[in-house]
Short mmCIF file of C-alpha atoms and ligand atoms in Angstrom, two decimals:
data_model
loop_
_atom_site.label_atom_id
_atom_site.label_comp_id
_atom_site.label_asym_id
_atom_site.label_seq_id
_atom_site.Cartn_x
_atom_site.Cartn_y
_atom_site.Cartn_z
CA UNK A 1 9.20 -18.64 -30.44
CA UNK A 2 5.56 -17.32 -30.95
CA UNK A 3 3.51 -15.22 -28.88
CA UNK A 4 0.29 -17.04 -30.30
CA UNK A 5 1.39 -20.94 -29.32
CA UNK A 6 2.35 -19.46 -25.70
CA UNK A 7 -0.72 -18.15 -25.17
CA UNK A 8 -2.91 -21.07 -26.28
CA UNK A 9 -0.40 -22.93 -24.21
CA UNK A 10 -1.76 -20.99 -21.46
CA UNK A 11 -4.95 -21.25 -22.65
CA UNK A 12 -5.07 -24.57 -22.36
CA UNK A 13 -3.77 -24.82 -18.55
CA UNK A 14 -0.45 -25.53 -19.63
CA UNK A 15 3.25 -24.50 -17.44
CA UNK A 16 5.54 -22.11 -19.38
CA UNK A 17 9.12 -22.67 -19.68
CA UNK A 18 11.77 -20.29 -18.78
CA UNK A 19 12.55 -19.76 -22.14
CA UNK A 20 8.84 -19.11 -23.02
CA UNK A 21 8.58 -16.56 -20.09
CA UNK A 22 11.86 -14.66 -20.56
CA UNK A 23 10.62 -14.43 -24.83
CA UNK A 24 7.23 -13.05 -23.78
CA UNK A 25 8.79 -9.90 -21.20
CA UNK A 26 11.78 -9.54 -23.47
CA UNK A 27 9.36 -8.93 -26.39
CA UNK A 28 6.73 -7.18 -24.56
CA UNK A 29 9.10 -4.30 -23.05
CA UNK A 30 10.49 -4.63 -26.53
CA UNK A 31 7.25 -4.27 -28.52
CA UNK A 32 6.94 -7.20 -30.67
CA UNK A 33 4.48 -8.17 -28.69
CA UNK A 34 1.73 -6.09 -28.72
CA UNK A 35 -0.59 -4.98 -26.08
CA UNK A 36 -3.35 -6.88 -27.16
CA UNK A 37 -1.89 -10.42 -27.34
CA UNK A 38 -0.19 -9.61 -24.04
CA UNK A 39 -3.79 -8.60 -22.52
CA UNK A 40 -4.55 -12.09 -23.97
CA UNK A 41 -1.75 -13.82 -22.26
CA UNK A 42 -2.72 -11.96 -19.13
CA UNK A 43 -6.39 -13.09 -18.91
CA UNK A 44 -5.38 -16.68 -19.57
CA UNK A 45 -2.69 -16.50 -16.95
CA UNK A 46 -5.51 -14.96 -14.55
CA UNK A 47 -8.06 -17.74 -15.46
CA UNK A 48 -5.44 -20.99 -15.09
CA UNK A 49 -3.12 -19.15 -13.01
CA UNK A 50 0.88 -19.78 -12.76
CA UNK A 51 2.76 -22.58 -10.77
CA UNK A 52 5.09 -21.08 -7.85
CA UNK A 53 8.43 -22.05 -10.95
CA UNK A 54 6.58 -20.21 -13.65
CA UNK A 55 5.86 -17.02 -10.93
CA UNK A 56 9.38 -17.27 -9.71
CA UNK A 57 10.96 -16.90 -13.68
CA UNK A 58 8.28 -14.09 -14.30
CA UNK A 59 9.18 -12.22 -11.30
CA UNK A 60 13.00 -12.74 -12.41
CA UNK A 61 12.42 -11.68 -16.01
CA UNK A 62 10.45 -8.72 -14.58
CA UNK A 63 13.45 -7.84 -12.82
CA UNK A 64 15.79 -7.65 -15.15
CA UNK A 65 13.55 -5.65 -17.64
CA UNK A 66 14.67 -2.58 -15.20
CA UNK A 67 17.79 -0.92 -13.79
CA UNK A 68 18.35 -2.48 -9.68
CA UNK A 69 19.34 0.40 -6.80
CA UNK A 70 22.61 -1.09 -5.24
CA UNK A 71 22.12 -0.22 -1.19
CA UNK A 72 24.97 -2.62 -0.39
CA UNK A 73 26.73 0.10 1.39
CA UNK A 74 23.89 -0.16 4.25
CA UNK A 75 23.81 -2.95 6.65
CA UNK A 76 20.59 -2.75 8.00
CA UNK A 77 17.81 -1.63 5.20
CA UNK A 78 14.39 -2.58 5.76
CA UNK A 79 11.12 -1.99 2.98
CA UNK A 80 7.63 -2.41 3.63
CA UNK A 81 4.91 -2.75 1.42
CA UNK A 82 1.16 -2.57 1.45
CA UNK A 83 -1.26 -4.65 -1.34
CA UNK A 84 -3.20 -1.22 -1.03
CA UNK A 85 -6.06 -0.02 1.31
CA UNK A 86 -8.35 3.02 2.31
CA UNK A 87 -7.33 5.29 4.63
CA UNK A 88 -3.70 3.48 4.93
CA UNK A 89 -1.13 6.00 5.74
CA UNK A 90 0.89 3.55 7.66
CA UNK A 91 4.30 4.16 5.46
CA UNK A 92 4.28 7.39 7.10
CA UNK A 93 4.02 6.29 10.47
CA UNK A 94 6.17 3.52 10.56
CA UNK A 95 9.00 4.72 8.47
CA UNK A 96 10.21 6.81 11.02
CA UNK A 97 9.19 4.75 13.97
CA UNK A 98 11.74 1.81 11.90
CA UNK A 99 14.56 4.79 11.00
CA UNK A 100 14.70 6.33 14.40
CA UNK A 101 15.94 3.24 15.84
CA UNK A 102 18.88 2.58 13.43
CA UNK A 103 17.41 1.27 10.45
CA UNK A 104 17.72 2.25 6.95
CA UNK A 105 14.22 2.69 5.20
CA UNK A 106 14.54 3.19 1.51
CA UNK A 107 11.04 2.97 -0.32
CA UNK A 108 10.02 3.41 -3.75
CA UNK A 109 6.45 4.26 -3.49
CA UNK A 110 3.79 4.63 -5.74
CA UNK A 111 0.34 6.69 -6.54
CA UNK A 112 -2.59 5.79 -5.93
CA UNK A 113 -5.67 4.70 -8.65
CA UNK A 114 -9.15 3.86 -8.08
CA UNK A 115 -10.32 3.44 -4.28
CA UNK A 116 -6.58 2.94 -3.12
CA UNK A 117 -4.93 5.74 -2.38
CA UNK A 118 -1.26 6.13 -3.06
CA UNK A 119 2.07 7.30 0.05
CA UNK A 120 3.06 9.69 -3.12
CA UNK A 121 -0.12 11.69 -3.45
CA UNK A 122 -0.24 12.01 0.23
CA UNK A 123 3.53 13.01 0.30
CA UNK A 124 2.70 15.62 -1.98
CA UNK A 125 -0.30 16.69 -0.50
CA UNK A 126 2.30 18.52 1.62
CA UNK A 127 3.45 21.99 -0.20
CA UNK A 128 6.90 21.78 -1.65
CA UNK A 129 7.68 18.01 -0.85
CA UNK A 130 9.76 16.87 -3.54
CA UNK A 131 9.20 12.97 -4.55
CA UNK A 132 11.63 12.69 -7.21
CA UNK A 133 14.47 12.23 -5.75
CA UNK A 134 18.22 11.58 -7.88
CA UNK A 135 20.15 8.20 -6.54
CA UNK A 136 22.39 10.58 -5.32
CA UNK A 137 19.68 12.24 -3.26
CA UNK A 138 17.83 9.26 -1.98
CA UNK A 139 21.42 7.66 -0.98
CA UNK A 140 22.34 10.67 1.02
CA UNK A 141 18.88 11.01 2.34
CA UNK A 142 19.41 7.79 3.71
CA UNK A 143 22.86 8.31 5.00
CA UNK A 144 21.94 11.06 7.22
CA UNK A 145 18.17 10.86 8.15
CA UNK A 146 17.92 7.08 8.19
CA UNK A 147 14.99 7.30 5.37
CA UNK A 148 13.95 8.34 2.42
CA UNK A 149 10.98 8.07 0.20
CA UNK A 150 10.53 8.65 -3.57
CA UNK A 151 8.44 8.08 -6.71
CA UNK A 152 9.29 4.53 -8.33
CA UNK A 153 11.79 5.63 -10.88
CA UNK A 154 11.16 4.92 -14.98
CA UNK A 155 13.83 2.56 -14.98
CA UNK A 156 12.89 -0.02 -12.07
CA UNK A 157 10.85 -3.41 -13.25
CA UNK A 158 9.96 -1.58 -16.59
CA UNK A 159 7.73 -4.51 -17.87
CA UNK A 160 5.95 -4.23 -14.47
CA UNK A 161 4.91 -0.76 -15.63
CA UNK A 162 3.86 -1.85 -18.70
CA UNK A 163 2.03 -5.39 -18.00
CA UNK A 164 -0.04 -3.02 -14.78
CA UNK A 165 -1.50 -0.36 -17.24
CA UNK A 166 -2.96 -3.20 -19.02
CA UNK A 167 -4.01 -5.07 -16.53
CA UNK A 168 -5.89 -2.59 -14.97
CA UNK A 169 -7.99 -2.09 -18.13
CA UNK A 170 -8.45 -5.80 -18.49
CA UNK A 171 -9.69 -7.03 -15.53
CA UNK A 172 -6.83 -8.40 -14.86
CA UNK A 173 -6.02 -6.87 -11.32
CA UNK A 174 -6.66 -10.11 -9.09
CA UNK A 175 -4.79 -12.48 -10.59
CA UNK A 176 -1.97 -14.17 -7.76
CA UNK A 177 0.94 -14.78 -9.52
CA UNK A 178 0.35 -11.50 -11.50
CA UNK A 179 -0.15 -9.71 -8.27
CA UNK A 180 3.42 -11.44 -6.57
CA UNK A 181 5.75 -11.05 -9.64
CA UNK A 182 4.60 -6.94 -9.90
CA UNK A 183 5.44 -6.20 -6.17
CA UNK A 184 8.34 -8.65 -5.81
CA UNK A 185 10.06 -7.77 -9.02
CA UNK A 186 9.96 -3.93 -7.95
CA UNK A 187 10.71 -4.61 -4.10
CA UNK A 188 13.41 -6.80 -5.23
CA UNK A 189 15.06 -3.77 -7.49
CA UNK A 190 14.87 -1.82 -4.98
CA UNK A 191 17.71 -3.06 -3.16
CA UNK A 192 16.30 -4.34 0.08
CA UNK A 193 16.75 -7.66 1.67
CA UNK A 194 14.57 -7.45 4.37
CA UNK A 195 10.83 -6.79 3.20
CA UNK A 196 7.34 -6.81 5.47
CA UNK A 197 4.27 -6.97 3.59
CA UNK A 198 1.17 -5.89 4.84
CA UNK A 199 -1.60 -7.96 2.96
CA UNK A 200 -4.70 -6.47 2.96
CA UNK A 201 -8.12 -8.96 3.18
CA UNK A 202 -11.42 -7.55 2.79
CA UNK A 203 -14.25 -5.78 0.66
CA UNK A 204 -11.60 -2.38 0.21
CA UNK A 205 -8.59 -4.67 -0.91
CA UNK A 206 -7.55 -6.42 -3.88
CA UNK A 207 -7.62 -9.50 -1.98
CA UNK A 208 -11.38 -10.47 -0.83
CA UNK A 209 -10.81 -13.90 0.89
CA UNK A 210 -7.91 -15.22 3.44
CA UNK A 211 -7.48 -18.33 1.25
CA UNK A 212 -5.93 -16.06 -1.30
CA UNK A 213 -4.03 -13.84 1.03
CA UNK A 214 -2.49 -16.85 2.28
CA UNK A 215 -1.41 -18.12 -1.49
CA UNK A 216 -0.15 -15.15 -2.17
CA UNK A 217 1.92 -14.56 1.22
CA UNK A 218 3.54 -17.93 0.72
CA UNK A 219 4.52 -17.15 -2.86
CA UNK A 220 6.01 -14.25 -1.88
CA UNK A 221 7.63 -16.08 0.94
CA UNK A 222 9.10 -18.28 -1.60
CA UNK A 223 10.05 -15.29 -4.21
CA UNK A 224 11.63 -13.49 -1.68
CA UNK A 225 13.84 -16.23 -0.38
CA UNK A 226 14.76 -17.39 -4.47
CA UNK A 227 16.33 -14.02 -4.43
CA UNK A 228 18.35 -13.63 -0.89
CA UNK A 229 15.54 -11.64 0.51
CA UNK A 230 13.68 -12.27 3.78
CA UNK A 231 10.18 -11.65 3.56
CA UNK A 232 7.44 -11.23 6.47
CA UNK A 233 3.81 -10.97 5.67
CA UNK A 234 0.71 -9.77 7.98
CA UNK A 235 -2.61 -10.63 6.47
CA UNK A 236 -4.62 -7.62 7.75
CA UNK A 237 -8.40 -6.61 7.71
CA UNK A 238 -9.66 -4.11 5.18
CA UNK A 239 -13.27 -4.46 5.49
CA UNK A 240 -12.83 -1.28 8.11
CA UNK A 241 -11.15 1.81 6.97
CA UNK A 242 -7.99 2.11 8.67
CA UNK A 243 -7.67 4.97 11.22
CA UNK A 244 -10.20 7.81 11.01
CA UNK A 245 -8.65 9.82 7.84
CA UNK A 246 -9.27 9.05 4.39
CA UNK A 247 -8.00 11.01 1.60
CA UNK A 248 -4.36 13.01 1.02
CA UNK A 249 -3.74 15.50 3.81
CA UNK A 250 -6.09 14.50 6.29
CA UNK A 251 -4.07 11.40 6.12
CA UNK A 252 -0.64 13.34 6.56
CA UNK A 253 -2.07 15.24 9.51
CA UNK A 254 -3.28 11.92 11.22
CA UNK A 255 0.13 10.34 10.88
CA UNK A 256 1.66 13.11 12.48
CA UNK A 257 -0.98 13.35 15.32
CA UNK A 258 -0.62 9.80 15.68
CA UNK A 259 2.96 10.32 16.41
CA UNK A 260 2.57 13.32 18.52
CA UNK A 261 -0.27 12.28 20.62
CA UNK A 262 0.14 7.95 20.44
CA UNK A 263 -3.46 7.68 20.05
CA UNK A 264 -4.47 3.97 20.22
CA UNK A 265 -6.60 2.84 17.73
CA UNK A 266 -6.77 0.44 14.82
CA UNK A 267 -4.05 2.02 12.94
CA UNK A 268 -1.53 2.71 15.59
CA UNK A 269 -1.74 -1.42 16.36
CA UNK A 270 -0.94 -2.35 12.45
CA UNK A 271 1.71 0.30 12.74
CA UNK A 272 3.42 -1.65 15.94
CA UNK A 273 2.74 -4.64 14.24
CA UNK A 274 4.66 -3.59 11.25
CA UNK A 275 7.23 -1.52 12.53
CA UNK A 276 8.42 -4.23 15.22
CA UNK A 277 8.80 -6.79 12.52
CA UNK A 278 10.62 -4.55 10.35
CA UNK A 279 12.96 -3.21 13.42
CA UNK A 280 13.23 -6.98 14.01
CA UNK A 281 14.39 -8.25 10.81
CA UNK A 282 16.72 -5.11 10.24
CA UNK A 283 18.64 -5.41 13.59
CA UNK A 284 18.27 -9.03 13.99
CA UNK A 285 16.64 -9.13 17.44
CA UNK A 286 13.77 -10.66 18.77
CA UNK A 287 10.51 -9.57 17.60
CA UNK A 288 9.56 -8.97 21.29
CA UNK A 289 12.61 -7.05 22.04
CA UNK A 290 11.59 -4.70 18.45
CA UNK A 291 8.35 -4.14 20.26
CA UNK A 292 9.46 -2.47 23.25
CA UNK A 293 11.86 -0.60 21.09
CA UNK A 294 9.03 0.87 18.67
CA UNK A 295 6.71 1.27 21.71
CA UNK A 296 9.75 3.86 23.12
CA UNK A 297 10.16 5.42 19.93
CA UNK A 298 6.59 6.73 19.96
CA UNK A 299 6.23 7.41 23.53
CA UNK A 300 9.70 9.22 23.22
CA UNK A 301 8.45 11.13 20.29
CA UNK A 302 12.00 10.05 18.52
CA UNK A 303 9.82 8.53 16.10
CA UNK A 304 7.87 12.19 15.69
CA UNK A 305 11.27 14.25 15.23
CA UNK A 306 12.15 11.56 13.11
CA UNK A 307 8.92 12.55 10.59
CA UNK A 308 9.30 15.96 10.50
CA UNK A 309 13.26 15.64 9.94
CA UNK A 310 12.36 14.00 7.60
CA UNK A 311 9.53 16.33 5.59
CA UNK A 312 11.66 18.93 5.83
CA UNK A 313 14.44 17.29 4.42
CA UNK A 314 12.29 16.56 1.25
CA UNK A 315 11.27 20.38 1.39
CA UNK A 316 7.89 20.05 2.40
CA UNK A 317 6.02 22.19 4.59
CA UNK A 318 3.36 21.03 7.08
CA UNK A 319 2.22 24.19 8.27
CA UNK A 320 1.14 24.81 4.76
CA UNK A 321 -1.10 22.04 4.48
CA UNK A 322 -4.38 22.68 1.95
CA UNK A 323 -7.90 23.38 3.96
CA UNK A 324 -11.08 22.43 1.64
CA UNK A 325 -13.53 25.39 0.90
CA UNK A 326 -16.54 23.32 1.92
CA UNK A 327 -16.78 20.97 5.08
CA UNK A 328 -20.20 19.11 5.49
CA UNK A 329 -21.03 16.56 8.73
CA UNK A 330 -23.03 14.00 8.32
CA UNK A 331 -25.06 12.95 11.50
CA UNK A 332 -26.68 9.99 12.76
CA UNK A 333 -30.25 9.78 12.85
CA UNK A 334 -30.74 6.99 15.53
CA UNK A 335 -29.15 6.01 18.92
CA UNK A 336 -26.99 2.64 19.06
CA UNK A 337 -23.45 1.22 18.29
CA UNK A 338 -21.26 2.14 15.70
CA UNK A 339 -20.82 -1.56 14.31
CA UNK A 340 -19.26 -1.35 10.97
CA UNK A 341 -17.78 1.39 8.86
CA UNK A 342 -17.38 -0.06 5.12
CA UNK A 343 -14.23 0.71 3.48
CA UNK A 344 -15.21 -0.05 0.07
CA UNK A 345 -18.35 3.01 -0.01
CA UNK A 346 -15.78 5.67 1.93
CA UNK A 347 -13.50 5.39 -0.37
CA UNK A 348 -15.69 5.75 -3.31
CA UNK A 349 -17.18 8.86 -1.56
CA UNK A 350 -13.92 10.09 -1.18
CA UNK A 351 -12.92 9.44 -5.00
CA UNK A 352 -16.25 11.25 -5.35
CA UNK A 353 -15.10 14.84 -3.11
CA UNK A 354 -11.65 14.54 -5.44
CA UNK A 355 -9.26 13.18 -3.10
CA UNK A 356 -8.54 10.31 -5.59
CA UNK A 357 -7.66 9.54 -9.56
CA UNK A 358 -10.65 7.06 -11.71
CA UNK A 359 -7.60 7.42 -14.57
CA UNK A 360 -3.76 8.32 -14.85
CA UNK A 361 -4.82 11.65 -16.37
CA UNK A 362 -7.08 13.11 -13.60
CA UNK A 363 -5.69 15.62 -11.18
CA UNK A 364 -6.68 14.98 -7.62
CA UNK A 365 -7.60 17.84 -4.76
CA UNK A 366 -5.49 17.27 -2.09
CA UNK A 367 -7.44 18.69 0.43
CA UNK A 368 -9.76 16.58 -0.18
CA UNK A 369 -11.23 13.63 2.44
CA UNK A 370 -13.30 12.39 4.63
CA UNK A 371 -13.10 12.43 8.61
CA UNK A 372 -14.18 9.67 10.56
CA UNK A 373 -15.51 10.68 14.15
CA UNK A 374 -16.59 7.90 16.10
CA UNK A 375 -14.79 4.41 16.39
CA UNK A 376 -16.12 1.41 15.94
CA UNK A 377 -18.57 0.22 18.86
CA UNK A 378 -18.58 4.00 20.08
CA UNK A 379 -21.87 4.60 21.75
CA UNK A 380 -23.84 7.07 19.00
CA UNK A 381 -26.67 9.19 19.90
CA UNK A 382 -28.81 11.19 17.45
CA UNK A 383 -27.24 13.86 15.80
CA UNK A 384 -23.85 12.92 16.67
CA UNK A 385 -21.49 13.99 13.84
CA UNK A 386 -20.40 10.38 12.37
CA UNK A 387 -17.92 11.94 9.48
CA UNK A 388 -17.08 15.14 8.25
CA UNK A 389 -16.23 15.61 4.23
CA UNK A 390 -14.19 18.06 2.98
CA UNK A 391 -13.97 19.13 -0.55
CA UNK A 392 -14.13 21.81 -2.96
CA UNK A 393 -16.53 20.96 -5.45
CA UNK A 394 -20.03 22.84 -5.61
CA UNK A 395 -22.21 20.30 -3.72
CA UNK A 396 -21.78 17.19 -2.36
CA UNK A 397 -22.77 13.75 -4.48
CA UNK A 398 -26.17 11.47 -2.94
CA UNK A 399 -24.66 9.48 -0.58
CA UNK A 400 -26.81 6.44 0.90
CA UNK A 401 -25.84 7.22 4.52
CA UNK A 402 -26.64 3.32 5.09
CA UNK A 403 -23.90 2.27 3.28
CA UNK A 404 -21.13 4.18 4.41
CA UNK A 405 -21.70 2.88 8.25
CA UNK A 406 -23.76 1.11 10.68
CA UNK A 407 -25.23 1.60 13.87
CA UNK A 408 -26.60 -1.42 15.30
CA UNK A 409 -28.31 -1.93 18.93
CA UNK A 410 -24.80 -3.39 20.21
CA UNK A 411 -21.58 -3.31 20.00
CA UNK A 412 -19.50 -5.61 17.49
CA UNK A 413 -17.25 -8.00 18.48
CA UNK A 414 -16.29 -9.78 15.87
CA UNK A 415 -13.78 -7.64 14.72
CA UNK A 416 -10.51 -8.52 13.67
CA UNK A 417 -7.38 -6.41 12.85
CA UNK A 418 -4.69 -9.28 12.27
CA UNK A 419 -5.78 -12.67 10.72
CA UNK A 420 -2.24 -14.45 10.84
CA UNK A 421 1.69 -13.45 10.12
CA UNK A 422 3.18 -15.60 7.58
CA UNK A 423 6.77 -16.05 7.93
CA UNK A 424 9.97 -18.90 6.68
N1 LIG B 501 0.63 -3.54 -6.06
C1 LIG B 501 1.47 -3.72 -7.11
O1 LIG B 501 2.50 -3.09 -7.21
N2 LIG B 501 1.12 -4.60 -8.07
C2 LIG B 501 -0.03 -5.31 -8.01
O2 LIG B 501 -0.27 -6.10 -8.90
C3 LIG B 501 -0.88 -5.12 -6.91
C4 LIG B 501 -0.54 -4.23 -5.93
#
C-alpha cells in the first residue's frame, strides 16, 4: 500500500477501506509515514470528510494503536466528557455528585491549549495534587473513594496523540470524523461503557453551529454502540462563559463553593443535567429518579465530602490555593442589563493574565483568572464591578471593554443553556 494513492484517494472524495485505514495509523504511529503526508491526509479528510464506516475503522485502528485500562471488575463505571469550553469546571462538580451515589467515575483527563482550558491544569492548580496516577493507584482510588482522576497515560490511543499535535498546527481542529475518532478512541480505552458527552455549540467551542453538533453526537452515538458502549450526548451553549470563574484555581474554588453553597446558576443546571444522566446510565434507573438523587447529593453536601475526600486523597491541598499579586476590577460605565458575556474574548483575556498555554512548552500561572460578577440580565449600574482579573504580570494587556460583555437597555431572553440531548 502507498501513503501517496490514499491520500489522492481522499483527495478526490473517495471512501477508504479498512485495509487502507488500518496501513495509514499502523504506519503513522510507526513512522513510515511521515508527518507531513499525514498533515496531507488530514486536510483532505477535513475538506471531503469521512463516511460514519470509514470513522468507525479509524476510531478502531486508533484504539488499538494504545494499551486499553480493563475496569471489568466495576459494575457501575460512568465517564464524561466535554468537546472543551471556557470557564468549564464541570468534571469537578459532577464527579463527585455521580461517585457519592454509588458510581464508579474513572476519567482520563487532559490539559488544556489555546482558549480551552484543561480538568488537569485546574487539578493541579491545587498544591501537591498528584495527576499521575499508577493503574494500581487509580484502581484503588476507585475502589475506595468511588473516583479518580488522572493525566491520559502515554500508552492510551497513541496515534490519537500523534495525529492531535498535528492537527492543531494544521488547521485541522474542526474536522467531524477527526474530532469523533480522537475522543471515542481514548474514551473507549479507557474502560468505560457508559459515556455522557457534553457538546459544546457556540463562538468559545470547537463546534460553531448545531448542525454539526448534531453530526457529530450521532456519530458518536453510533461509535459508541459499534463498541458495547452507551453513549449520551447534551449539545450545550458556549457562546456564554460557563459559571462566573475562568482560569485554574478560581475555577477549583467555584466548584467547591458550588458544592458547599448549591448556588443556582448556569453551571450548576449543566452539572444536574450531566450528573443525572450519568447516575442514570450507571445505576440503570430512570433519568427522573437520577435527578432527585443528584439534587440530594448536593443539598446533602454528600456530593461536597465526596470532593474534598477526594483532593485529599490525590494529596492536594485546598487551603493552599495560589492568590495573584495583582487584582484589577473592571467597571461599567453605563446603567442597563447585563445581556451577553462573550466567551470567546474572556478567554483570550485570560490566556492573556497567564492562566492558559498558546503552545505545549509554555508554563501557565495558576493563579491566574478572571472573575465574573454579575449574571446575565443582572440589573448594572455605573461603576458596578463587572469582572475582576487576577494575575501576576506587570500590567494588564488593552482590553476593549466592549467586547468582553454587554449591557443593553433590557434584559435578554433569548438565552439558551441546553439545545437538545441526543440519545439511542
Ligand atoms: N477533544 C479531543 O480529545 N479531541 C478532539 O479532536 C477534540 C476535542
Amino acid at each position: 500500500m502507498n501513503i501517496i494513492d490514499i491520500i489522492v484517494k481522499k483527495k478526490n472524495k473517495e471512501a477508504l477501506t479498512e485495509e487502507e485505514i488500518k496501513y495509514v495509523i499502523n504506519s503513522f504511529v510507526s513512522g513510515e509515514i511521515k508527518d507531513y503526508q499525514m498533515s496531507s491526509l488530514l486536510m483532505a479528510i477535513t475538506i471531503n470528510g469521512m463516511t460514519d464506516e470509514e470513522t468507525i475503522f479509524l476510531t478502531k485502528y486508533m484504539l488499538d494503536s494504545g494499551s486499553k485500562l480493563d475496569l471489568s471488575m466495576f459494575s457501575n463505571v460512568v465517564d464524561k466528557h466535554s468537546t472543551g469550553g471556557v470557564g468549564d469546571k464541570t468534571t469537578l462538580i459532577i464527579s463527585p455528585i455521580v461517585a457519592s451515589l454509588g458510581c464508579k467515575v474513572a476519567k482520563m483527563s487532559g490539559r488544556g491549549l489555546g482558549i480551552t482550558g484543561g480538568t488537569i491544569d485546574k487539578l493541579e492548580s491545587i498544591p501537591g495534587f498528584n495527576v499521575n496516577l499508577t493503574k494500581e493507584e487509580f484502581i484503588n482510588e476507585l475502589k475506595s473513594v468511588g473516583m479518580a482522576i488522572t493525566s491520559q497515560t502515554d500508552t492510551i490511543a497513541i496515534a490519537d496523540k500523534k495525529i492531535y499535535a498535528l492537527r492543531d498546527v494544521t488547521g485541522t481542529t474542526e474536522s467531524i470524523p477527526l474530532i469523533a475518532s480522537s475522543i471515542m478512541s481514548k474514551k473507549i480505552a479507557s474502560g468505560s461503557k457508559n459515556l455522557v458527552l457534553d457538546i459544546k455549540v457556540g463562538e468559545g467551542a470547537l463546534i460553531k453551529n448545531i448542525e454539526d453538533a448534531r453530526h457529530l453526537a450521532n456519530l458518536m452515538i453510533k461509535i459508541g454502540k459499534s463498541n458495547n458502549m452507551k453513549v449520551i450526548c447534551i449539545l450545550s451553549n458556549m457562546n456564554i462563559p460557563l459559571g462566573n470563574n475562568i482560569g485554574n484555581s478560581v475555577e477549583v474554588l467555584e466548584a467547591i463553593n458550588i458544592l458547599y453553597y448549591g448556588i443556582n446558576n448556569n453551571l450548576t443546571s449543566l452539572c444536574i443535567e450531566l450528573a443525572s444522566h450519568m447516575v442514570s446510565l450507571g445505576l440503570n434507573i430512570s433519568y427522573e429518579e437520577a435527578r432527585t438523587k443528584v439534587i440530594n447529593a448536593i443539598t446533602s453536601k454528600e456530593a461536597y465530602n465526596k470532593l474534598l475526600e477526594f483532593i485529599s486523597y490525590q494529596k492536594g491541598d485546598i487551603n493552599r490555593l495560589p492568590k495573584s499579586s495583582k487584582i484589577y476590577e473592571i467597571k461599567s460605565d453605563r446603567e442597563g442589563y447585563l445581556t451577553n458575556l462573550s466567551s470567546l474574548e474572556l478567554a483570550k483575556l485570560s490566556g492573556l493574565l497567564g492562566a492558559s498555554r498558546q503552545s505545549k512548552e509554555e508554563t501557565i500561572d495558576y493563579s491566574a483568572g478572571i472573575i465574573i460578577n454579575k449574571n446575565i440580565n443582572d440589573k448594572i449600574n455605573i461603576g458596578d464591578t463587572i469582572l475582576t482579573l487576577y494575575t501576576n504580570k506587570e500590567s494588564i494587556p488593552n482590553i476593549n471593554i466592549n467586547k468582553l460583555f454587554t449591557i443593553g437597555g433590557t434584559p435578554n431572553n433569548h438565552y439558551t443553556l441546553i439545545y437538545e440531548i441526543i440519545k439511542d
